[in-house]
Each structure stands twice: as structure tokens, then as C-alpha cells.
Short mmCIF file of C-alpha atoms in Angstrom, two decimals:
data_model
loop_
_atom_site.label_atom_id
_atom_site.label_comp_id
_atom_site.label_asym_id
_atom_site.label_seq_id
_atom_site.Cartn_x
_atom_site.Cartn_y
_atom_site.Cartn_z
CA UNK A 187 0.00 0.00 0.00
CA UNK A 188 1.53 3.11 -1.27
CA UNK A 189 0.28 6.37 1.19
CA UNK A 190 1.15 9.95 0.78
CA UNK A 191 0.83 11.96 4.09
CA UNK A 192 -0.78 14.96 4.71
CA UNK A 193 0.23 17.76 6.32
CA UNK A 194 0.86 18.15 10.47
CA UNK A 195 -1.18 19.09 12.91
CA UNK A 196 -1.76 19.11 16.67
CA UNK A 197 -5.13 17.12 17.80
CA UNK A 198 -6.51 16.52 21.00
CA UNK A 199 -7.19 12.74 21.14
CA UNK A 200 -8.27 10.79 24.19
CA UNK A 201 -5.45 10.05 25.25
CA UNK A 202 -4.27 13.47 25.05
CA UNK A 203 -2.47 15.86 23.01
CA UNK A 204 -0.53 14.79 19.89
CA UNK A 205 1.19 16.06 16.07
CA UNK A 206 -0.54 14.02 13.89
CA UNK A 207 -0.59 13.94 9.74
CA UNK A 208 -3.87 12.22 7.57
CA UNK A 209 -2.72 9.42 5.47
CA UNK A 210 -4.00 9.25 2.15
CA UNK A 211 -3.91 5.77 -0.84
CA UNK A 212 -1.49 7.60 -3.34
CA UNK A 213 -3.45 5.77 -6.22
CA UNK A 214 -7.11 6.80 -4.86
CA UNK A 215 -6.98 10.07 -2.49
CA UNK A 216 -9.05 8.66 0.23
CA UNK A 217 -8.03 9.52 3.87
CA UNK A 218 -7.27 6.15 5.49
CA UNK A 219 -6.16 7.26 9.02
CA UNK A 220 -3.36 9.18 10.30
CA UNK A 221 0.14 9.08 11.15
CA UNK A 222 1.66 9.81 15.17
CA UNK A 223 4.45 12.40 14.40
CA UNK A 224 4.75 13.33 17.97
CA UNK A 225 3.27 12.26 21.85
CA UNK A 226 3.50 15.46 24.35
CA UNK A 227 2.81 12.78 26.95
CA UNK A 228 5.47 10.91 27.76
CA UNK A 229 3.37 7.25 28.46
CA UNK A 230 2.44 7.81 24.63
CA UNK A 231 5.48 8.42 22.88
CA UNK A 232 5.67 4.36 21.46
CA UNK A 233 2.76 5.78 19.34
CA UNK A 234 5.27 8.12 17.40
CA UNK A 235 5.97 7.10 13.90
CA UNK A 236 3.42 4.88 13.41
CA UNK A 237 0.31 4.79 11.96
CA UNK A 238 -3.71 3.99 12.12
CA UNK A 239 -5.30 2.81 9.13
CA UNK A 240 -8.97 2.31 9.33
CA UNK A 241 -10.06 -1.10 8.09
CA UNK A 242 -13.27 -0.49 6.89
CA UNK A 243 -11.70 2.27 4.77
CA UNK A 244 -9.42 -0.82 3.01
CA UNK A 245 -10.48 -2.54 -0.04
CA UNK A 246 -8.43 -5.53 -1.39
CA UNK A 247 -7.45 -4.34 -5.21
CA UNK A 248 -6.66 -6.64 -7.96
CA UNK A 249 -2.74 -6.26 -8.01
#
């Protein structure tokens, strides 16, 4: 899955405050999830540098 990233942002999640970028398919557009750039809280930094896709936003393609 190829994914271009949008661009960064601070949100307030749940579980608190965080720099976050949308992740987009690079073939279709569509916003899939996001991306953890930074965690201000230290007990959520493991989140940084990874990312959520949202499977019901996921279609198997034919390639």
C-alpha cells in the first residue's frame, strides 16, 4: 500500500495531546487514518511514527 501523508497538525485525542498527519492511498486520495508524528505525553510516545489505518476504509485491489 503506497500512502502519501498529509500535512501536520496538533489534535486533542483521548489520550491526550498529539502532532498528527492524515494518510491518504497515493493511487485513490481517500483519507485512510493518520500518522503519530509526535506524543506530548510521555506514556504515549511508542505511538510516534506509526500509523492507524482504518479497516473499513481498506479494499483488497486486484494487483
Amino acid at each position: 500500500m503506497n500512502i502519501i501523508l498529509g500535512p501536520k497538525e496538533d489534535r486533542q485525542l483521548i489520550t491526550g495531546l498529539h502532532t498528527v498527519a492524515d494518510v491518504y492511498c497515493s493511487d485513490c486520495g481517500e483519507e485512510l487514518g493518520w500518522k503519530y508524528i509526535k506524543a506530548y505525553e510521555e506514556t504515549q510516545k511508542y505511538k510516534e511514527g506509526k500509523c492507524v489505518l482504518e479497516k473499513f476504509k481498506i479494499i483488497k485491489g486486484n494487483g
